[in-house]
């Protein structure tokens, strides 16, 4: 049940306190993948899970701009401060909970959002009239998670499967040749780099030539199944233990 496609009366009549809030980013993903890759992938996983979930779950419109200043040297990248991002997400969750939809899973598609989402869901759960937890899709794809880069095989594959016309297939070779095989510029356990332009010429980390729609389908299945399991757990969770309100 997508909020932007439903009427208020349909939402009012729906019997659910569960919602999915996709959270992405608008940032460079090399010369082959769109700026909206993180948002498109978060939406794809949320939609697939909503379809598979046996009950009713509301799917909110995606948050398309996140914490992405690390990609600022690449044209088209948009970003917000961490404080603004957390306040915005918290306000959206507050709007949902105002209508009785007070168990929310934030479906994240961008690594730069991860720590902020962990923090803000803790604030929401401790201090607001809602319960929220973050879910980052590429952490929930089993052994494939180790191949996560940036505009690399995982993100590219999921776009190829869920939004096939969005990938510029004729730029895959260029993306691989001028990218990096590792995120960061390391001395021991210290990452010396703050921006991605410090270690990748075109913004890519990983080899997107290893991507395929077939891999994307496997990733979507794994992430959606994990998200359904989380929804089931969140739906049944006893929110009075510990008593925090």
Short mmCIF file of C-alpha atoms in Angstrom, two decimals:
data_model
loop_
_atom_site.label_atom_id
_atom_site.label_comp_id
_atom_site.label_asym_id
_atom_site.label_seq_id
_atom_site.Cartn_x
_atom_site.Cartn_y
_atom_site.Cartn_z
CA UNK A 1 0.00 0.00 0.00
CA UNK A 2 1.88 3.04 -1.29
CA UNK A 3 0.91 6.25 0.46
CA UNK A 4 1.43 8.46 -2.59
CA UNK A 5 -0.91 6.28 -4.67
CA UNK A 6 -3.68 5.86 -2.08
CA UNK A 7 -6.41 8.22 -0.92
CA UNK A 8 -6.59 9.34 2.68
CA UNK A 9 -9.81 7.37 3.14
CA UNK A 10 -8.12 4.18 1.93
CA UNK A 11 -5.27 4.70 4.36
CA UNK A 12 -7.72 5.53 7.13
CA UNK A 13 -9.55 2.24 6.53
CA UNK A 14 -6.40 0.13 6.42
CA UNK A 15 -5.75 -1.96 9.50
CA UNK A 16 -2.02 -1.76 10.00
CA UNK A 17 0.49 -0.10 12.28
CA UNK A 18 3.44 -1.10 10.07
CA UNK A 19 5.28 1.05 7.55
CA UNK A 20 8.37 0.91 5.37
CA UNK A 21 10.27 4.13 4.73
CA UNK A 22 12.84 3.81 1.92
CA UNK A 23 15.87 6.04 2.45
CA UNK A 24 18.38 6.62 -0.30
CA UNK A 25 20.67 9.27 -1.72
CA UNK A 26 21.25 11.33 -4.85
CA UNK A 27 24.95 10.92 -5.56
CA UNK A 28 27.40 9.80 -8.19
CA UNK A 29 27.63 6.10 -8.97
CA UNK A 30 30.24 6.28 -11.69
CA UNK A 31 29.65 6.83 -15.41
CA UNK A 32 27.31 3.86 -15.75
CA UNK A 33 24.74 4.02 -12.91
CA UNK A 34 22.27 6.81 -12.13
CA UNK A 35 22.58 9.34 -9.33
CA UNK A 36 19.44 7.84 -7.81
CA UNK A 37 20.86 4.32 -7.52
CA UNK A 38 20.60 4.17 -3.72
CA UNK A 39 17.02 5.41 -3.73
CA UNK A 40 15.93 3.13 -6.58
CA UNK A 41 17.42 0.11 -4.83
CA UNK A 42 15.90 0.95 -1.45
CA UNK A 43 12.50 1.33 -3.13
CA UNK A 44 12.90 -1.96 -4.99
CA UNK A 45 13.64 -3.89 -1.80
CA UNK A 46 10.81 -2.18 0.11
CA UNK A 47 8.33 -2.89 -2.69
CA UNK A 48 9.36 -6.54 -2.97
CA UNK A 49 9.06 -7.06 0.78
CA UNK A 50 5.67 -5.34 0.93
CA UNK A 51 4.39 -7.66 -1.78
CA UNK A 52 5.67 -10.76 0.02
CA UNK A 53 4.53 -9.78 3.49
CA UNK A 54 1.32 -11.61 4.39
CA UNK A 55 -0.20 -8.66 6.25
CA UNK A 56 -0.71 -5.04 5.28
CA UNK A 57 2.19 -2.62 5.35
CA UNK A 58 2.24 1.02 4.29
CA UNK A 59 5.11 2.09 2.03
CA UNK A 60 6.00 5.75 2.43
CA UNK A 61 7.59 7.87 -0.32
CA UNK A 62 11.36 7.57 -0.34
CA UNK A 63 13.76 10.06 1.18
CA UNK A 64 15.93 10.82 -1.89
CA UNK A 65 18.72 12.98 -0.41
CA UNK A 66 20.99 11.71 2.35
CA UNK A 67 24.41 12.19 3.91
CA UNK A 68 26.63 12.19 0.84
CA UNK A 69 29.13 15.04 1.06
CA UNK A 70 31.90 12.50 0.52
CA UNK A 71 30.90 12.53 -3.17
CA UNK A 72 30.77 16.34 -3.49
CA UNK A 73 33.44 16.58 -6.21
CA UNK A 74 31.21 14.64 -8.63
CA UNK A 75 28.63 16.78 -10.45
CA UNK A 76 24.99 16.22 -9.54
CA UNK A 77 25.59 14.85 -6.07
CA UNK A 78 23.26 16.28 -3.44
CA UNK A 79 23.71 16.08 0.31
CA UNK A 80 22.37 17.32 3.60
CA UNK A 81 23.92 17.66 7.03
CA UNK A 82 23.54 14.80 9.48
CA UNK A 83 21.43 16.92 11.82
CA UNK A 84 19.04 17.97 9.04
CA UNK A 85 18.79 14.42 7.75
CA UNK A 86 17.98 12.98 11.17
CA UNK A 87 15.43 15.70 11.92
CA UNK A 88 13.71 15.14 8.57
CA UNK A 89 13.52 11.37 9.00
CA UNK A 90 12.27 11.82 12.55
CA UNK A 91 9.54 14.18 11.36
CA UNK A 92 8.35 11.70 8.73
CA UNK A 93 8.19 8.92 11.29
CA UNK A 94 6.32 11.28 13.61
CA UNK A 95 3.79 11.96 10.86
CA UNK A 96 3.21 8.25 10.39
CA UNK A 97 2.85 7.60 14.10
CA UNK A 98 0.34 10.46 14.37
CA UNK A 99 -1.96 8.34 12.21
CA UNK A 100 -1.38 5.19 14.27
CA UNK A 101 1.31 3.74 11.98
CA UNK A 102 3.90 3.58 14.72
CA UNK A 103 6.10 0.60 13.84
CA UNK A 104 8.44 1.68 11.07
CA UNK A 105 11.34 0.02 9.29
CA UNK A 106 13.69 2.41 7.50
CA UNK A 107 14.92 0.64 4.37
CA UNK A 108 18.33 2.11 3.66
CA UNK A 109 20.24 2.05 0.38
CA UNK A 110 23.23 4.28 1.20
CA UNK A 111 26.18 3.46 3.43
CA UNK A 112 26.65 7.10 4.42
CA UNK A 113 23.23 7.08 6.10
CA UNK A 114 23.87 4.05 8.28
CA UNK A 115 25.19 5.53 11.51
CA UNK A 116 22.73 8.44 11.41
CA UNK A 117 19.80 6.06 10.97
CA UNK A 118 20.97 3.93 13.87
CA UNK A 119 21.14 7.04 16.02
CA UNK A 120 17.82 8.56 15.00
CA UNK A 121 15.87 5.32 15.36
CA UNK A 122 17.20 5.10 18.91
CA UNK A 123 16.00 8.65 19.58
CA UNK A 124 12.60 7.89 18.08
CA UNK A 125 12.13 4.70 20.06
CA UNK A 126 13.26 6.21 23.35
CA UNK A 127 11.52 9.57 23.16
CA UNK A 128 8.70 9.53 20.58
CA UNK A 129 5.42 7.67 20.23
CA UNK A 130 6.86 5.22 17.72
CA UNK A 131 9.19 2.28 17.31
CA UNK A 132 11.68 2.42 14.43
CA UNK A 133 14.57 0.26 13.26
CA UNK A 134 16.99 0.61 10.32
CA UNK A 135 17.51 -2.04 7.62
CA UNK A 136 20.35 -1.71 5.10
CA UNK A 137 19.65 -4.00 2.17
CA UNK A 138 23.24 -4.79 1.13
CA UNK A 139 24.02 -6.06 4.64
CA UNK A 140 21.30 -8.69 4.19
CA UNK A 141 22.40 -10.54 1.04
CA UNK A 142 24.49 -13.27 2.64
CA UNK A 143 27.93 -13.96 1.22
CA UNK A 144 27.43 -11.31 -1.47
CA UNK A 145 27.72 -8.53 1.13
CA UNK A 146 31.51 -8.81 1.03
CA UNK A 147 31.47 -7.57 -2.58
CA UNK A 148 29.81 -4.27 -1.72
CA UNK A 149 31.66 -1.27 -3.13
CA UNK A 150 30.24 1.86 -4.73
CA UNK A 151 28.65 1.62 -8.14
CA UNK A 152 30.19 -1.85 -8.07
CA UNK A 153 28.71 -5.28 -8.80
CA UNK A 154 25.99 -5.32 -6.11
CA UNK A 155 24.43 -1.91 -6.62
CA UNK A 156 24.73 -2.17 -10.39
CA UNK A 157 23.19 -5.65 -10.46
CA UNK A 158 20.14 -4.63 -8.45
CA UNK A 159 19.53 -1.64 -10.73
CA UNK A 160 19.97 -3.89 -13.77
CA UNK A 161 17.26 -6.19 -12.48
CA UNK A 162 14.78 -3.73 -10.95
CA UNK A 163 15.34 -0.74 -13.28
CA UNK A 164 17.16 -2.21 -16.30
CA UNK A 165 16.97 0.85 -18.56
CA UNK A 166 18.78 2.98 -15.95
CA UNK A 167 22.23 1.38 -16.33
CA UNK A 168 24.47 2.71 -19.11
CA UNK A 169 25.81 -0.66 -20.25
CA UNK A 170 28.16 0.95 -22.77
CA UNK A 171 30.07 2.65 -19.92
CA UNK A 172 30.80 -0.46 -17.84
CA UNK A 173 34.32 -0.86 -19.22
CA UNK A 174 35.13 2.77 -18.48
CA UNK A 175 33.69 2.42 -14.99
CA UNK A 176 35.87 -0.59 -14.22
CA UNK A 177 39.10 0.78 -15.70
CA UNK A 178 39.06 4.09 -13.85
CA UNK A 179 37.61 2.93 -10.54
CA UNK A 180 39.14 1.63 -7.34
CA UNK A 181 39.16 -1.87 -5.93
CA UNK A 182 38.79 -0.68 -2.33
CA UNK A 183 36.97 2.06 -0.44
CA UNK A 184 39.38 4.52 1.14
CA UNK A 185 43.09 5.30 1.30
CA UNK A 186 44.47 3.31 4.22
CA UNK A 187 47.47 3.42 6.51
CA UNK A 188 47.07 0.40 8.73
CA UNK A 189 43.56 0.64 10.14
CA UNK A 190 43.28 4.37 9.51
CA UNK A 191 41.40 5.67 6.46
CA UNK A 192 43.23 8.83 5.39
CA UNK A 193 40.55 9.82 2.88
CA UNK A 194 37.38 11.77 3.62
CA UNK A 195 36.08 12.09 0.05
CA UNK A 196 35.72 9.39 -2.57
CA UNK A 197 37.57 11.50 -5.16
CA UNK A 198 40.74 10.90 -3.13
CA UNK A 199 40.90 7.26 -4.14
CA UNK A 200 38.72 6.72 -7.21
CA UNK A 201 39.03 8.67 -10.45
CA UNK A 202 35.45 8.17 -11.61
CA UNK A 203 33.68 7.42 -8.33
CA UNK A 204 33.48 3.65 -8.75
CA UNK A 205 34.65 1.11 -6.17
CA UNK A 206 34.49 -2.49 -7.36
CA UNK A 207 34.05 -3.95 -10.83
CA UNK A 208 30.53 -3.37 -12.21
CA UNK A 209 31.29 -5.72 -15.12
CA UNK A 210 30.68 -8.53 -12.60
CA UNK A 211 27.08 -7.39 -12.28
CA UNK A 212 24.12 -8.96 -14.03
CA UNK A 213 20.35 -8.92 -13.85
CA UNK A 214 20.52 -12.53 -12.66
CA UNK A 215 22.70 -11.49 -9.72
CA UNK A 216 20.34 -8.59 -9.09
CA UNK A 217 17.40 -10.96 -8.82
CA UNK A 218 19.24 -13.06 -6.24
CA UNK A 219 20.14 -9.95 -4.25
CA UNK A 220 16.56 -8.71 -4.31
CA UNK A 221 15.22 -12.08 -3.19
CA UNK A 222 17.65 -12.30 -0.29
CA UNK A 223 17.14 -8.72 0.88
CA UNK A 224 13.35 -8.86 0.54
CA UNK A 225 13.10 -12.14 2.44
CA UNK A 226 15.25 -10.71 5.24
CA UNK A 227 13.08 -7.60 5.33
CA UNK A 228 9.89 -9.67 5.53
CA UNK A 229 11.34 -11.58 8.49
CA UNK A 230 12.16 -8.26 10.15
CA UNK A 231 8.65 -6.94 9.53
CA UNK A 232 7.18 -10.03 11.15
CA UNK A 233 9.40 -9.55 14.19
CA UNK A 234 8.64 -5.83 14.46
CA UNK A 235 4.90 -6.51 14.14
CA UNK A 236 5.00 -8.93 17.10
CA UNK A 237 7.47 -7.06 19.28
CA UNK A 238 6.39 -6.18 22.81
CA UNK A 239 6.98 -2.45 22.98
CA UNK A 240 6.20 -2.24 26.69
CA UNK A 241 9.40 -4.05 27.63
CA UNK A 242 11.28 -2.19 28.90
CA UNK A 243 8.71 0.40 29.93
CA UNK A 244 10.13 3.58 28.46
CA UNK A 245 7.15 5.92 28.23
#
